[in-house]
mmCIF file of C-alpha atoms and ligand atoms in Angstrom:
data_model
loop_
_atom_site.group_PDB
_atom_site.id
_atom_site.type_symbol
_atom_site.label_atom_id
_atom_site.label_comp_id
_atom_site.label_asym_id
_atom_site.label_seq_id
_atom_site.Cartn_x
_atom_site.Cartn_y
_atom_site.Cartn_z
ATOM 1 C CA MET A 674 -0.091 0.165 0.153
ATOM 2 C CA ARG A 675 1.398 3.429 -0.511
ATOM 3 C CA ASN A 676 1.592 5.528 2.153
ATOM 4 C CA HIS A 677 4.637 8.537 1.757
ATOM 5 C CA PRO A 678 5.297 11.055 4.116
ATOM 6 C CA ILE A 679 5.222 13.969 2.779
ATOM 7 C CA ILE A 680 9.319 15.500 2.153
ATOM 8 C CA ILE A 681 10.053 19.391 2.076
ATOM 9 C CA ASN A 682 12.915 18.756 0.468
ATOM 10 C CA PRO A 683 15.013 22.380 1.077
ATOM 11 C CA SER A 684 16.735 23.056 -2.569
ATOM 12 C CA LEU A 685 19.940 24.754 -1.699
ATOM 13 C CA LEU A 686 20.514 26.691 -4.611
ATOM 14 C CA ALA A 687 18.905 29.172 -3.318
ATOM 15 C CA CYS A 688 21.147 29.943 0.283
ATOM 16 C CA ASP A 689 23.684 32.102 0.763
ATOM 17 C CA PHE A 690 26.849 30.382 -0.286
ATOM 18 C CA LEU A 691 28.637 32.487 1.232
ATOM 19 C CA ARG A 692 27.407 31.052 4.394
ATOM 20 C CA LEU A 693 26.506 27.220 3.563
ATOM 21 C CA GLU A 694 27.173 26.507 6.310
ATOM 22 C CA LYS A 695 25.268 28.728 8.915
ATOM 23 C CA SER A 696 22.245 27.338 5.731
ATOM 24 C CA VAL A 697 22.434 23.794 5.792
ATOM 25 C CA LYS A 698 21.778 24.530 9.910
ATOM 26 C CA GLU A 699 18.988 27.104 9.726
ATOM 27 C CA ALA A 700 17.038 25.083 7.249
ATOM 28 C CA VAL A 701 17.382 21.740 10.132
ATOM 29 C CA ALA A 702 16.592 23.521 12.477
ATOM 30 C CA ALA A 703 13.584 24.052 10.666
ATOM 31 C CA GLY A 704 12.671 20.690 10.967
ATOM 32 C CA VAL A 705 13.107 19.688 7.196
ATOM 33 C CA PRO A 706 13.805 16.212 6.770
ATOM 34 C CA MET A 707 15.998 16.119 3.799
ATOM 35 C CA LEU A 708 18.099 18.710 1.109
ATOM 36 C CA HIS A 709 18.112 18.655 -2.351
ATOM 37 C CA ALA A 710 22.114 19.888 -3.956
ATOM 38 C CA ASP A 711 21.660 20.915 -7.636
ATOM 39 C CA VAL A 712 23.964 19.958 -9.504
ATOM 40 C CA MET A 713 25.047 20.983 -12.753
ATOM 41 C CA ASP A 714 27.162 21.062 -15.597
ATOM 42 C CA GLY A 715 26.554 23.840 -18.112
ATOM 43 C CA VAL A 716 26.709 21.953 -20.726
ATOM 44 C CA TYR A 717 22.951 19.739 -19.418
ATOM 45 C CA VAL A 718 21.696 23.630 -18.805
ATOM 46 C CA PRO A 719 23.297 26.861 -19.212
ATOM 47 C CA ASN A 720 23.678 27.393 -15.725
ATOM 48 C CA ILE A 721 26.933 26.605 -13.403
ATOM 49 C CA SER A 722 26.354 25.594 -9.754
ATOM 50 C CA PHE A 723 28.977 22.730 -7.572
ATOM 51 C CA GLY A 724 30.235 19.606 -6.971
ATOM 52 C CA PHE A 725 31.360 17.248 -5.016
ATOM 53 C CA ASP A 726 33.103 18.753 -2.205
ATOM 54 C CA ILE A 727 30.243 20.984 -1.723
ATOM 55 C CA ILE A 728 28.078 18.170 -1.114
ATOM 56 C CA LYS A 729 30.381 16.519 1.004
ATOM 57 C CA LYS A 730 30.905 19.381 3.258
ATOM 58 C CA THR A 731 27.133 20.023 2.793
ATOM 59 C CA VAL A 732 26.628 15.689 3.772
ATOM 60 C CA GLY A 733 29.171 16.420 7.728
ATOM 61 C CA VAL A 734 26.768 19.357 8.730
ATOM 62 C CA ALA A 735 23.560 18.254 7.233
ATOM 63 C CA GLY A 736 22.487 15.304 9.008
ATOM 64 C CA VAL A 737 19.288 15.123 7.394
ATOM 65 C CA PRO A 738 19.859 13.065 3.680
ATOM 66 C CA VAL A 739 21.382 15.081 0.774
ATOM 67 C CA ASP A 740 19.728 14.390 -1.798
ATOM 68 C CA VAL A 741 21.311 15.255 -5.156
ATOM 69 C CA HIS A 742 19.800 16.165 -8.372
ATOM 70 C CA MET A 743 21.638 15.750 -11.059
ATOM 71 C CA MET A 744 21.493 18.174 -14.090
ATOM 72 C CA THR A 745 24.661 16.687 -16.191
ATOM 73 C CA VAL A 746 25.394 14.971 -19.955
ATOM 74 C CA ALA A 747 26.971 12.088 -18.186
ATOM 75 C CA PRO A 748 26.014 11.245 -15.215
ATOM 76 C CA TRP A 749 27.320 7.504 -14.879
ATOM 77 C CA GLU A 750 30.935 9.097 -14.721
ATOM 78 C CA TYR A 751 30.307 10.995 -11.826
ATOM 79 C CA ILE A 752 28.146 8.492 -9.535
ATOM 80 C CA ASP A 753 30.817 6.432 -7.363
ATOM 81 C CA ARG A 754 32.115 10.234 -5.895
ATOM 82 C CA LEU A 755 29.027 10.987 -4.565
ATOM 83 C CA SER A 756 29.032 7.822 -2.770
ATOM 84 C CA ASP A 757 31.735 9.073 -1.356
ATOM 85 C CA ALA A 758 30.620 12.771 -0.552
ATOM 86 C CA GLY A 759 27.734 10.552 1.354
ATOM 87 C CA ALA A 760 24.477 11.602 -1.128
ATOM 88 C CA TYR A 761 20.770 9.639 -0.075
ATOM 89 C CA SER A 762 19.932 10.118 -3.717
ATOM 90 C CA VAL A 763 21.010 10.187 -6.478
ATOM 91 C CA THR A 764 18.365 11.138 -9.746
ATOM 92 C CA ILE A 765 19.733 11.342 -13.502
ATOM 93 C CA HIS A 766 16.739 12.956 -16.286
ATOM 94 C CA SER A 767 15.721 10.725 -18.861
ATOM 95 C CA ASP A 768 16.815 12.049 -21.733
ATOM 96 C CA VAL A 769 20.908 11.869 -20.902
ATOM 97 C CA GLY A 770 22.586 9.151 -23.414
ATOM 98 C CA ASP A 771 21.599 6.640 -24.405
ATOM 99 C CA VAL A 772 18.949 2.856 -22.043
ATOM 100 C CA CYS A 773 21.094 1.096 -21.709
ATOM 101 C CA SER A 774 23.858 3.819 -20.436
ATOM 102 C CA ARG A 775 20.340 5.489 -18.255
ATOM 103 C CA ARG A 776 19.627 1.618 -16.678
ATOM 104 C CA GLY A 777 22.993 1.342 -15.691
ATOM 105 C CA ALA A 778 23.126 4.466 -13.546
ATOM 106 C CA LEU A 779 20.251 4.037 -12.111
ATOM 107 C CA ALA A 780 21.069 -0.169 -11.298
ATOM 108 C CA HIS A 781 25.397 1.198 -9.853
ATOM 109 C CA ILE A 782 22.988 3.996 -8.220
ATOM 110 C CA ARG A 783 21.426 1.479 -6.082
ATOM 111 C CA ASN A 784 24.788 -0.968 -5.788
ATOM 112 C CA LEU A 785 25.646 1.442 -3.991
ATOM 113 C CA GLY A 786 23.231 1.666 -1.693
ATOM 114 C CA MET A 787 21.425 4.859 -2.475
ATOM 115 C CA ARG A 788 17.855 5.490 -3.645
ATOM 116 C CA SER A 789 17.537 6.184 -8.086
ATOM 117 C CA ALA A 790 15.974 8.571 -9.866
ATOM 118 C CA VAL A 791 14.755 10.232 -12.812
ATOM 119 C CA ALA A 792 13.570 12.879 -13.964
ATOM 120 C CA LEU A 793 11.538 14.276 -16.741
ATOM 121 C CA LYS A 794 12.102 17.657 -17.919
ATOM 122 C CA PRO A 795 8.441 19.468 -18.999
ATOM 123 C CA GLY A 796 8.692 18.701 -22.582
ATOM 124 C CA TYR A 797 9.607 14.865 -22.076
ATOM 125 C CA PRO A 798 5.630 12.927 -21.314
ATOM 126 C CA ALA A 799 5.287 10.880 -18.340
ATOM 127 C CA SER A 800 5.215 7.571 -19.943
ATOM 128 C CA ASP A 801 9.801 7.883 -21.019
ATOM 129 C CA ILE A 802 10.327 6.975 -17.340
ATOM 130 C CA ARG A 803 8.599 3.420 -18.349
ATOM 131 C CA ASP A 804 12.070 1.906 -19.773
ATOM 132 C CA VAL A 805 13.755 2.263 -16.268
ATOM 133 C CA ILE A 806 10.935 2.380 -13.771
ATOM 134 C CA ASP A 807 11.934 -1.295 -12.188
ATOM 135 C CA LEU A 808 15.249 0.385 -10.734
ATOM 136 C CA CYS A 809 13.785 4.007 -9.957
ATOM 137 C CA ASP A 810 12.619 4.712 -6.004
ATOM 138 C CA MET A 811 11.317 8.122 -7.114
ATOM 139 C CA VAL A 812 10.609 9.930 -10.200
ATOM 140 C CA LEU A 813 11.330 13.986 -10.364
ATOM 141 C CA VAL A 814 7.981 15.373 -12.119
ATOM 142 C CA MET A 815 9.834 18.930 -13.002
ATOM 143 C CA THR A 816 7.540 21.805 -12.314
ATOM 144 C CA VAL A 817 9.599 24.241 -14.823
ATOM 145 C CA GLU A 818 12.980 24.198 -16.735
ATOM 146 C CA PRO A 819 16.265 23.141 -15.318
ATOM 147 C CA GLY A 820 18.343 25.222 -14.975
ATOM 148 C CA PHE A 821 18.030 28.084 -12.676
ATOM 149 C CA GLY A 822 15.953 28.182 -8.968
ATOM 150 C CA GLY A 823 13.238 31.416 -8.927
ATOM 151 C CA GLN A 824 11.512 30.389 -11.671
ATOM 152 C CA LYS A 825 7.477 29.826 -11.828
ATOM 153 C CA PHE A 826 5.759 27.356 -11.011
ATOM 154 C CA MET A 827 4.362 25.791 -14.656
ATOM 155 C CA ASP A 828 0.340 24.301 -13.799
ATOM 156 C CA GLY A 829 0.352 22.621 -16.796
ATOM 157 C CA MET A 830 2.309 19.998 -15.987
ATOM 158 C CA LEU A 831 0.301 18.307 -12.720
ATOM 159 C CA PRO A 832 -1.871 16.281 -15.187
ATOM 160 C CA LYS A 833 2.111 14.863 -15.856
ATOM 161 C CA VAL A 834 1.919 14.577 -11.642
ATOM 162 C CA GLU A 835 -0.725 12.162 -12.205
ATOM 163 C CA GLU A 836 0.072 9.599 -14.909
ATOM 164 C CA VAL A 837 3.457 9.668 -12.974
ATOM 165 C CA ARG A 838 1.322 8.601 -10.016
ATOM 166 C CA ARG A 839 -0.673 6.244 -12.478
ATOM 167 C CA ILE A 840 2.223 4.098 -13.829
ATOM 168 C CA ALA A 841 4.413 4.195 -10.486
ATOM 169 C CA ASP A 842 1.441 2.776 -7.454
ATOM 170 C CA SER A 843 1.348 0.204 -11.277
ATOM 171 C CA VAL A 844 4.750 -1.108 -10.814
ATOM 172 C CA ASP A 845 5.633 -0.300 -7.195
ATOM 173 C CA PRO A 846 3.128 2.322 -4.808
ATOM 174 C CA LYS A 847 6.426 2.866 -1.955
ATOM 175 C CA ILE A 848 7.583 5.052 -5.436
ATOM 176 C CA SER A 849 7.677 8.519 -4.492
ATOM 177 C CA VAL A 850 7.217 10.968 -6.995
ATOM 178 C CA GLN A 851 8.832 14.093 -6.441
ATOM 179 C CA VAL A 852 8.689 17.641 -8.000
ATOM 180 C CA ASP A 853 10.394 20.266 -7.870
ATOM 181 C CA GLY A 854 10.435 24.329 -9.766
ATOM 182 C CA GLY A 855 8.545 26.851 -8.394
ATOM 183 C CA ILE A 856 7.009 25.112 -5.446
ATOM 184 C CA ASN A 857 5.080 27.598 -3.268
ATOM 185 C CA GLU A 858 2.756 27.514 -0.551
ATOM 186 C CA ASP A 859 -0.248 28.624 -2.959
ATOM 187 C CA ASN A 860 0.574 25.680 -5.291
ATOM 188 C CA ILE A 861 2.107 22.861 -2.841
ATOM 189 C CA SER A 862 -1.593 21.709 -2.648
ATOM 190 C CA LEU A 863 -2.273 20.989 -5.681
ATOM 191 C CA ALA A 864 1.190 19.366 -7.199
ATOM 192 C CA ALA A 865 0.873 16.840 -3.665
ATOM 193 C CA SER A 866 -3.568 16.583 -4.996
ATOM 194 C CA ALA A 867 -1.858 15.311 -8.646
ATOM 195 C CA GLY A 868 0.166 12.965 -6.188
ATOM 196 C CA ALA A 869 3.930 14.268 -5.368
ATOM 197 C CA ASP A 870 4.854 13.502 -2.094
ATOM 198 C CA ASN A 871 8.689 14.773 -2.238
ATOM 199 C CA PHE A 872 9.021 18.855 -2.882
ATOM 200 C CA VAL A 873 11.606 20.508 -3.683
ATOM 201 C CA VAL A 874 11.772 23.699 -2.389
ATOM 202 C CA GLY A 875 14.759 26.542 -2.695
ATOM 203 C CA THR A 876 13.150 30.415 -3.759
ATOM 204 C CA SER A 877 10.283 30.205 -1.343
ATOM 205 C CA PHE A 878 11.922 28.305 1.596
ATOM 206 C CA PHE A 879 15.453 29.952 1.415
ATOM 207 C CA GLY A 880 13.784 33.704 0.946
ATOM 208 C CA ALA A 881 11.523 33.474 4.044
ATOM 209 C CA GLU A 882 12.663 35.524 6.993
ATOM 210 C CA ASN A 883 11.211 32.783 9.523
ATOM 211 C CA LYS A 884 12.643 29.453 8.292
ATOM 212 C CA LYS A 885 10.299 27.082 10.399
ATOM 213 C CA ASP A 886 6.724 29.233 9.863
ATOM 214 C CA LYS A 887 7.298 28.737 6.492
ATOM 215 C CA TYR A 888 8.379 24.555 6.880
ATOM 216 C CA GLY A 889 5.274 24.670 8.614
ATOM 217 C CA LYS A 890 3.167 26.206 6.017
ATOM 218 C CA LEU A 891 4.296 24.220 3.501
ATOM 219 C CA LEU A 892 3.713 21.117 5.201
ATOM 220 C CA GLY A 893 0.505 22.168 6.092
ATOM 221 C CA ALA A 894 -0.530 23.342 3.007
ATOM 222 C CA ALA A 895 1.317 19.712 1.050
ATOM 223 C CA GLU A 896 -0.908 18.002 3.094
ATOM 224 C CA ASN A 897 -4.148 19.509 3.115
ATOM 225 C CA GLY A 898 -3.275 18.660 -1.109
ATOM 226 C CA ALA A 899 -2.719 14.583 -0.610
ATOM 227 C CA SER A 900 -5.677 14.354 1.801
ATOM 228 C CA ARG A 901 -7.817 15.585 -1.435
ATOM 229 C CA GLU A 902 -5.619 13.755 -3.188
ATOM 230 C CA ALA A 903 -6.671 9.809 -0.794
ATOM 231 C CA ARG A 904 -10.947 11.058 -1.067
ATOM 232 C CA ASP A 905 -10.585 11.809 -4.402
HETATM 233 C C1 DX5 B 446 16.455 24.085 -10.711
HETATM 234 C C2 DX5 B 446 16.810 23.334 -10.091
HETATM 235 C C3 DX5 B 446 16.110 23.265 -8.695
HETATM 236 C C4 DX5 B 446 16.124 24.741 -8.324
HETATM 237 C C5 DX5 B 446 14.567 24.916 -7.245
HETATM 238 O O1 DX5 B 446 17.211 23.490 -12.296
HETATM 239 O O2 DX5 B 446 16.035 21.334 -10.217
HETATM 240 O O3 DX5 B 446 15.627 22.444 -7.906
HETATM 241 O O4 DX5 B 446 16.771 24.701 -7.335
HETATM 242 O O5 DX5 B 446 13.761 26.768 -7.122
HETATM 243 P P1 DX5 B 446 12.486 26.857 -6.532
HETATM 244 O O6 DX5 B 446 12.116 26.814 -5.878
HETATM 245 O O7 DX5 B 446 13.494 27.746 -6.827
HETATM 246 O O8 DX5 B 446 11.593 26.750 -8.182
HETATM 247 ZN ZN1 ZN B 447 16.476 20.493 -8.307
#
């Protein structure tokens, strides 16, 4: 039976990089159960963020699992180093390499004891997860074009969240569904009603003066949305 805890997952991309340790500790003190780390290589997406050393140092002070979102070409090149850095989960995109390399990467992530996930950019349909879903613990539905924080949530992605949830349930109800991009207090319940349980929140969380209060509001709104889904 599916019974996912709601996870609010702040994206470090929106934190104060000059005070990374302070930002991580503030987020964890607010109660969040996970942190999201966006690795961008400037090729797969037109932006460069950070790499293994930052992830390792974050893991060292976080005390909560660190979820790594790989926006790079050839993510399979980096899986051992992400494991060494202490990543909890690794997400690769559905449009990198061929199906063989994606399946190999997801299996390797799992073999190293990490959780595996595949991500869909806005232009890619839910059905694109079918050739790898048996190797996934989570599916990420992007609700903005990847590459930058602070963009507007695309509500046109909600039917895709529903479809991904249906496909995942038919394979293994334990598979988690994550949304990432433009999530805030106003739209998080819509994503939860559509079937998401893991919510990456960058700007809305780190931009808040009172992070504990923001976490509570995001969690409450997501729980409301999820209970609407359960009733439908
Ligand atoms: C975008 C990243 C997101 C981003 C989310 O490519 O994958 O994780 O940091 O930030 P907000 O919530 O500001 O859209
Ligand atoms: Zn991300």
